[in-house]
CSV table of C-alpha atoms in Angstrom, one decimal:
chain,number,residue,atom,x,y,z
A,127,MET,CA,125.3,91.2,122.9
A,128,GLU,CA,128.8,90.0,120.9
A,129,TYR,CA,129.5,93.0,118.4
A,130,VAL,CA,131.9,92.7,114.6
A,131,GLN,CA,133.3,94.3,112.4
A,132,LEU,CA,131.1,95.2,109.2
A,133,GLY,CA,133.6,93.0,107.1
A,134,ARG,CA,136.8,95.1,106.7
A,135,THR,CA,135.3,98.1,107.5
A,136,GLY,CA,135.5,99.4,111.5
A,137,LEU,CA,132.1,99.0,111.8
A,138,ARG,CA,130.6,97.3,114.4
A,139,VAL,CA,127.6,95.4,114.2
A,140,SER,CA,125.6,92.9,116.4
A,141,ARG,CA,126.0,89.0,115.1
A,142,VAL,CA,121.9,89.0,115.5
A,143,VAL,CA,120.7,91.6,112.3
A,144,LEU,CA,117.4,92.6,112.8
A,145,GLY,CA,114.9,92.6,109.6
A,146,THR,CA,111.9,94.0,108.8
A,147,MET,CA,110.2,92.6,106.4
A,148,ASN,CA,106.9,91.7,108.3
A,149,PHE,CA,106.5,95.2,110.0
A,150,GLY,CA,103.7,96.7,108.1
A,151,ALA,CA,102.8,92.7,106.4
A,152,GLU,CA,102.3,90.6,109.3
A,153,VAL,CA,102.9,92.8,112.4
A,154,THR,CA,100.6,96.4,113.3
A,155,GLU,CA,103.3,99.7,113.3
A,156,GLN,CA,102.6,99.1,117.4
A,157,GLY,CA,103.5,95.1,117.2
A,158,SER,CA,106.7,96.6,115.2
A,159,HIS,CA,107.5,98.9,117.3
A,160,GLU,CA,107.5,96.7,120.2
A,161,LEU,CA,110.0,94.5,118.9
A,162,MET,CA,112.0,97.2,117.7
A,163,ASP,CA,112.4,98.6,121.6
A,164,ALA,CA,113.2,94.9,122.9
A,165,ALA,CA,115.8,93.9,119.9
A,166,LEU,CA,117.5,97.5,121.1
A,167,ASP,CA,117.0,97.1,124.5
A,168,ALA,CA,118.7,93.5,123.8
A,169,GLY,CA,121.8,94.7,122.7
A,170,VAL,CA,120.6,94.6,119.1
A,171,ASN,CA,121.9,97.4,116.6
A,172,PHE,CA,122.1,96.3,113.3
A,173,PHE,CA,118.5,96.9,112.0
A,174,ASP,CA,117.7,95.6,108.1
A,175,THR,CA,114.5,97.0,105.7
A,176,ALA,CA,114.5,97.9,101.4
A,177,ASN,CA,112.6,100.6,100.0
A,178,VAL,CA,109.5,97.5,99.0
A,179,TYR,CA,108.8,96.3,101.8
A,180,GLY,CA,105.2,96.8,103.1
A,181,VAL,CA,101.7,96.2,101.7
A,182,ASP,CA,101.3,95.7,98.1
A,183,ASP,CA,99.7,99.1,97.3
A,184,ARG,CA,101.7,100.6,99.9
A,185,LYS,CA,105.1,99.5,99.2
A,186,GLY,CA,107.6,101.3,101.3
A,187,TYR,CA,105.5,101.3,104.9
A,188,THR,CA,107.7,98.9,106.8
A,189,GLU,CA,110.3,101.7,106.1
A,190,GLU,CA,108.0,104.8,107.4
A,191,ILE,CA,107.1,102.3,110.0
A,192,VAL,CA,111.1,102.3,111.4
A,193,GLY,CA,111.0,106.4,110.4
A,194,SER,CA,108.2,106.3,113.0
A,195,TRP,CA,110.1,104.6,115.8
A,196,LEU,CA,112.9,106.7,115.5
A,197,ALA,CA,111.3,109.5,115.6
A,198,ARG,CA,110.4,108.8,119.1
A,199,GLY,CA,114.2,109.4,119.8
A,200,GLY,CA,115.9,108.3,123.3
A,201,GLY,CA,119.0,107.8,120.7
A,202,ARG,CA,117.2,105.2,118.8
A,203,ARG,CA,118.8,106.3,115.3
A,204,ASP,CA,122.4,107.2,117.4
A,205,LYS,CA,122.3,103.1,118.2
A,206,VAL,CA,121.1,101.4,115.5
A,207,VAL,CA,123.0,100.9,112.5
A,208,LEU,CA,120.4,101.6,109.8
A,209,ALA,CA,119.9,99.2,105.8
A,210,THR,CA,118.3,99.7,103.4
A,211,LYS,CA,118.1,98.8,99.8
A,212,CYS,CA,117.3,99.7,96.0
A,213,TYR,CA,117.0,98.0,93.2
A,214,LEU,CA,113.3,97.0,92.5
A,215,ASN,CA,110.0,98.7,91.9
A,216,ALA,CA,108.9,100.9,94.0
A,217,ALA,CA,106.1,102.4,92.8
A,218,ASN,CA,102.3,102.3,94.6
A,219,ASP,CA,100.8,101.8,91.2
A,220,GLY,CA,99.3,98.3,91.8
A,221,SER,CA,102.2,96.6,90.7
A,222,SER,CA,104.4,94.0,92.0
A,223,ILE,CA,107.6,94.5,93.0
A,224,PHE,CA,109.1,92.1,90.2
A,225,ASP,CA,107.3,94.6,87.4
A,226,ARG,CA,108.9,97.0,85.7
A,227,ALA,CA,108.3,100.0,87.2
A,228,TRP,CA,107.4,103.4,85.0
A,229,PRO,CA,110.9,104.0,83.9
A,230,ASN,CA,114.2,105.4,86.5
A,231,HIS,CA,111.8,104.1,89.2
A,232,ASP,CA,113.8,101.1,89.3
A,233,ARG,CA,117.1,99.9,89.3
A,234,LEU,CA,120.3,101.1,89.1
A,235,SER,CA,120.9,104.2,87.2
A,236,ALA,CA,122.5,107.3,88.5
A,237,LEU,CA,118.5,108.7,88.7
A,238,GLY,CA,117.1,105.8,89.8
A,239,ILE,CA,119.3,105.6,93.0
A,240,ARG,CA,119.1,109.2,93.3
A,241,ARG,CA,115.7,109.3,93.8
A,242,ALA,CA,115.3,105.6,95.7
A,243,VAL,CA,117.0,107.3,98.4
A,244,GLU,CA,115.5,110.7,98.2
A,245,ALA,CA,112.4,108.1,99.1
A,246,SER,CA,114.0,106.5,101.5
A,247,LEU,CA,115.2,109.2,103.6
A,248,GLU,CA,111.7,111.2,103.3
A,249,ARG,CA,110.2,107.7,104.4
A,250,LEU,CA,112.8,106.8,107.0
A,251,GLY,CA,112.7,110.3,108.5
A,252,THR,CA,116.3,110.6,109.1
A,253,ASP,CA,119.5,112.5,107.5
A,254,HIS,CA,121.5,109.5,106.6
A,255,ILE,CA,121.6,105.6,106.0
A,256,ASP,CA,124.1,103.7,106.8
A,257,ILE,CA,124.4,100.5,105.1
A,258,TYR,CA,122.9,101.5,101.1
A,259,GLN,CA,121.8,97.9,99.3
A,260,PHE,CA,122.0,97.3,95.9
A,261,HIS,CA,118.9,94.6,96.4
A,262,HIS,CA,119.8,92.8,92.7
A,263,VAL,CA,122.9,93.5,90.3
A,264,ASP,CA,121.8,95.4,87.3
A,265,ARG,CA,123.2,94.0,84.4
A,266,ALA,CA,121.9,97.1,82.0
A,267,THR,CA,124.1,100.0,84.4
A,268,PRO,CA,127.6,100.1,83.8
A,269,TRP,CA,129.7,99.9,87.4
A,270,GLU,CA,131.0,103.4,86.0
A,271,GLU,CA,127.8,105.3,86.6
A,272,ILE,CA,126.9,103.2,89.8
A,273,TRP,CA,129.9,103.9,91.6
A,274,GLN,CA,130.1,108.2,90.4
A,275,ALA,CA,126.2,108.1,91.9
A,276,ILE,CA,126.8,106.6,94.9
A,277,ASP,CA,130.2,109.2,95.4
A,278,VAL,CA,127.9,111.9,95.5
A,279,LEU,CA,125.6,110.5,98.1
A,280,VAL,CA,128.4,109.4,100.2
A,281,GLN,CA,130.1,112.7,99.8
A,282,GLN,CA,126.6,113.9,100.6
A,283,GLY,CA,126.6,112.6,103.4
A,284,LYS,CA,123.7,110.5,102.9
A,285,ILE,CA,124.6,107.4,102.5
A,286,LEU,CA,128.0,106.1,104.4
A,287,TYR,CA,128.7,102.3,103.1
A,288,PRO,CA,127.6,100.9,99.5
A,289,ALA,CA,126.6,96.7,100.0
A,290,SER,CA,125.1,94.3,97.8
A,291,SER,CA,122.6,91.9,98.5
A,292,ASN,CA,121.6,88.6,95.8
A,293,PHE,CA,124.7,89.1,94.0
A,294,ALA,CA,126.6,86.0,92.4
A,295,GLY,CA,130.1,85.9,93.7
A,296,TRP,CA,131.8,87.5,89.7
A,297,HIS,CA,129.4,90.4,90.2
A,298,ILE,CA,131.6,91.1,94.0
A,299,ALA,CA,134.5,90.4,92.1
A,300,GLN,CA,133.8,93.3,89.2
A,301,ALA,CA,131.7,95.7,91.4
A,302,ASN,CA,134.7,95.9,94.2
A,303,GLU,CA,137.1,96.3,90.9
A,304,ALA,CA,135.5,99.1,89.1
A,305,ALA,CA,134.9,100.6,92.7
A,306,ALA,CA,139.1,100.8,93.4
A,307,ARG,CA,140.3,102.2,89.7
A,308,ARG,CA,137.6,105.0,91.0
A,309,GLY,CA,139.7,104.7,94.7
A,310,SER,CA,135.7,104.1,96.1
A,311,LEU,CA,135.4,101.6,99.3
A,312,GLY,CA,133.1,99.5,97.0
A,313,LEU,CA,131.1,96.7,98.2
A,314,VAL,CA,131.3,96.2,102.7
A,315,SER,CA,128.8,93.9,103.0
A,316,GLU,CA,126.7,91.2,101.0
A,317,GLN,CA,123.0,89.7,101.8
A,318,CYS,CA,122.3,86.4,100.6
A,319,LEU,CA,119.9,83.7,100.7
A,320,TYR,CA,122.3,81.2,103.4
A,321,ASN,CA,121.3,78.3,105.5
A,322,LEU,CA,121.8,74.9,106.3
A,323,PHE,CA,119.6,73.5,103.6
A,324,GLU,CA,120.7,75.6,101.2
A,325,ARG,CA,124.4,76.4,100.9
A,326,SER,CA,125.4,77.0,97.3
A,327,ALA,CA,126.5,79.9,98.1
A,328,GLU,CA,129.5,78.9,99.3
A,329,THR,CA,130.5,77.6,96.2
A,330,ASP,CA,131.6,81.3,95.0
A,331,VAL,CA,129.5,84.3,97.2
A,332,ILE,CA,131.3,83.6,100.3
A,333,PRO,CA,134.6,82.8,99.2
A,334,ALA,CA,134.5,86.3,97.0
A,335,ALA,CA,132.5,87.8,99.6
A,336,GLN,CA,135.7,87.1,102.2
A,337,ALA,CA,138.5,87.4,99.4
A,338,TYR,CA,137.0,90.9,99.1
A,339,GLY,CA,136.6,91.9,102.4
A,340,LEU,CA,132.4,91.9,103.1
A,341,GLY,CA,130.7,90.5,105.6
A,342,VAL,CA,128.7,88.3,104.6
A,343,ILE,CA,124.6,88.6,106.4
A,344,PRO,CA,122.0,85.4,105.1
A,345,TRP,CA,118.5,85.8,105.1
A,346,SER,CA,116.4,83.4,105.1
A,347,PRO,CA,118.1,81.6,108.1
A,348,LEU,CA,115.5,79.2,108.9
A,349,HIS,CA,114.4,78.6,105.4
A,350,GLN,CA,111.0,79.8,105.3
A,351,GLY,CA,110.4,78.1,107.8
A,352,LEU,CA,111.3,74.6,107.3
A,353,LEU,CA,114.0,74.6,110.3
A,354,GLY,CA,112.2,76.3,112.3
A,355,GLY,CA,110.8,72.7,113.6
A,356,ALA,CA,108.4,72.4,110.7
A,357,LEU,CA,107.0,69.2,111.5
A,358,ARG,CA,106.3,69.7,114.7
A,359,LYS,CA,104.3,72.7,113.9
A,360,GLU,CA,102.0,71.0,111.8
A,361,ARG,CA,101.2,67.9,114.1
A,362,GLU,CA,100.4,70.6,116.9
A,363,GLY,CA,98.3,72.2,113.5
A,364,GLY,CA,100.3,75.4,113.0
A,365,GLY,CA,101.2,75.4,108.6
A,366,SER,CA,102.6,77.6,107.0
A,367,ARG,CA,101.3,81.0,106.2
A,368,THR,CA,101.2,80.3,102.4
A,369,GLY,CA,100.6,77.8,100.1
A,370,THR,CA,103.7,78.2,98.5
A,371,GLY,CA,106.0,78.2,102.1
A,372,ARG,CA,106.8,75.5,104.4
A,373,SER,CA,104.2,72.9,104.0
A,374,ALA,CA,104.0,72.8,100.3
A,375,ARG,CA,108.1,71.8,100.5
A,376,LEU,CA,107.2,68.9,103.4
A,377,THR,CA,105.1,67.9,100.6
A,378,ASP,CA,108.0,66.6,99.0
A,379,PRO,CA,109.1,63.0,100.8
A,380,ALA,CA,112.5,63.3,100.4
A,381,VAL,CA,112.4,67.5,102.1
A,382,ARG,CA,110.4,66.1,104.7
A,383,ALA,CA,112.8,62.5,106.0
A,384,GLN,CA,115.3,65.3,105.9
A,385,VAL,CA,113.4,67.7,108.4
A,386,GLN,CA,112.9,64.6,110.5
A,387,ALA,CA,116.2,63.5,110.6
A,388,TYR,CA,116.7,66.8,111.9
A,389,GLU,CA,114.8,67.7,114.3
A,390,GLU,CA,115.5,64.7,115.7
A,391,LEU,CA,118.8,65.0,116.3
A,392,CYS,CA,118.2,68.5,117.6
A,393,ALA,CA,116.3,67.0,120.1
A,394,GLU,CA,118.9,64.0,120.6
A,395,HIS,CA,120.6,67.3,121.7
A,396,ALA,CA,117.2,68.9,124.1
A,397,LEU,CA,118.0,71.7,121.4
A,398,ASP,CA,115.6,74.0,119.3
A,399,PRO,CA,115.7,73.2,115.7
A,400,GLY,CA,114.9,77.1,115.2
A,401,GLU,CA,117.9,78.1,117.3
A,402,VAL,CA,120.5,75.3,116.1
A,403,ALA,CA,119.9,76.4,112.9
A,404,LEU,CA,121.0,79.9,113.6
A,405,ALA,CA,123.2,79.4,115.8
A,406,TRP,CA,124.7,76.8,113.0
A,407,LEU,CA,125.2,80.6,110.8
A,408,LEU,CA,127.6,82.2,113.6
A,409,THR,CA,129.9,79.0,113.1
A,410,ARG,CA,130.2,79.9,109.6
A,411,PRO,CA,133.3,81.6,107.9
A,412,GLY,CA,132.7,84.8,107.1
A,413,VAL,CA,128.7,85.0,108.4
A,414,THR,CA,128.3,88.5,109.8
A,415,GLY,CA,125.5,88.0,111.1
A,416,PRO,CA,121.9,86.1,110.1
A,417,ILE,CA,118.9,88.2,109.5
A,418,VAL,CA,115.8,87.5,111.6
A,419,GLY,CA,112.3,88.5,111.3
A,420,PRO,CA,110.4,88.2,114.3
A,421,ARG,CA,106.6,88.5,113.9
A,422,THR,CA,106.2,88.0,118.1
A,423,PRO,CA,108.5,88.4,121.2
A,424,ASP,CA,109.1,84.9,121.5
A,425,HIS,CA,110.6,84.3,117.9
A,426,LEU,CA,112.9,87.8,119.1
A,427,ALA,CA,113.6,85.8,121.9
A,428,SER,CA,114.6,82.5,120.1
A,429,ALA,CA,116.8,84.8,118.0
A,430,LEU,CA,118.9,86.2,120.6
A,431,ARG,CA,118.9,83.1,123.1
A,432,ALA,CA,120.9,81.3,119.8
A,433,ALA,CA,123.0,84.1,119.5
A,434,ASP,CA,124.5,82.8,122.8
A,435,LEU,CA,124.5,79.0,121.9
A,436,THR,CA,127.4,77.5,120.9
A,437,LEU,CA,127.1,74.2,119.2
A,438,PRO,CA,128.8,70.7,120.1
A,439,PRO,CA,131.8,69.9,118.2
A,440,SER,CA,129.3,66.7,117.7
A,441,LEU,CA,126.7,68.0,116.7
A,442,LEU,CA,128.0,70.0,114.2
A,443,THR,CA,129.6,67.5,112.3
A,444,ALA,CA,126.5,65.5,112.4
A,445,LEU,CA,124.9,68.4,110.7
A,446,ASP,CA,127.2,68.7,107.6
A,447,THR,CA,126.3,65.1,107.1
A,448,LEU,CA,122.4,65.6,107.0
A,449,PHE,CA,123.3,69.2,105.1
A,450,PRO,CA,126.4,69.4,103.0
A,451,GLY,CA,127.3,71.7,101.6
A,452,PRO,CA,129.0,71.7,98.2
A,453,GLY,CA,132.3,73.4,99.0
A,454,PRO,CA,134.2,76.1,97.1
A,455,ALA,CA,134.6,76.5,93.2
A,456,PRO,CA,135.8,75.1,90.6
A,457,GLU,CA,136.4,71.5,93.8
A,458,SER,CA,132.7,71.6,93.7
A,459,PHE,CA,132.4,70.5,90.7
A,460,ALA,CA,135.3,70.5,88.5
A,461,TRP,CA,137.0,68.0,90.8
């Protein structure tokens, strides 16, 4: 396994990030433990979760599963760079994560952040979180308040590095300029939607991350399975798990044609489509490593193979032709 520094920090992380969103929802606790063991054995040291992952009536269950795995000892906690998130509604009151919670039980007020950190620490069964990510920008809370809360938590040793997820480029700039005025470290990574199908992050998010020294951690690298051999799986009788996933997208003739061309291109090079999509992300400037969310040992093994895959220049050129990127701003819209 290859390791790189996370953005401008001295922290070294694996180029494959183990995503845990399926743990508890799609994978049993025992199965989740086995996947985490396999990932660690393969050298994956970067584990990502969130305070709202789990099931509708038990948000936070995924953190509990990660915590029960860490509690098994064997140096697990010392070997893992543990990342979690706050912002969304984590109340187990039957409401959606996107519904407004009781006041100060979501968002990024100083009180909300403190409550979220304490709850995550308890569920994870650890005394500190290595990377603490804001799951979304909070337009109602000033950055001076957010950084005051984070600075206190860093001084207390409860978190080490603050980070973001789903931020626009100007949010990254705003956050880190506010941190610089306080003499604080600021954001060290950005977790964003980025894959061959969805390259809009190249316009301003990734340039901003590079300018401010943030590592980029793409989520949904297979674009809800569209880049993972969707048509092949359809032919084999394995459709999407939800009606709003890849099966719904494949009803669009343009998307279907693009996926078909992609799978044929991968077949010409005798490569697996999902592994090509992950390997492509590892060639992109600024990318630390994609988040993979395995449900089976085979899914994890495929992601690990992708980390060792070198794509030939001819294939990279063909991928850019099939999935053209927007280019950076302002050229992407002004010229």
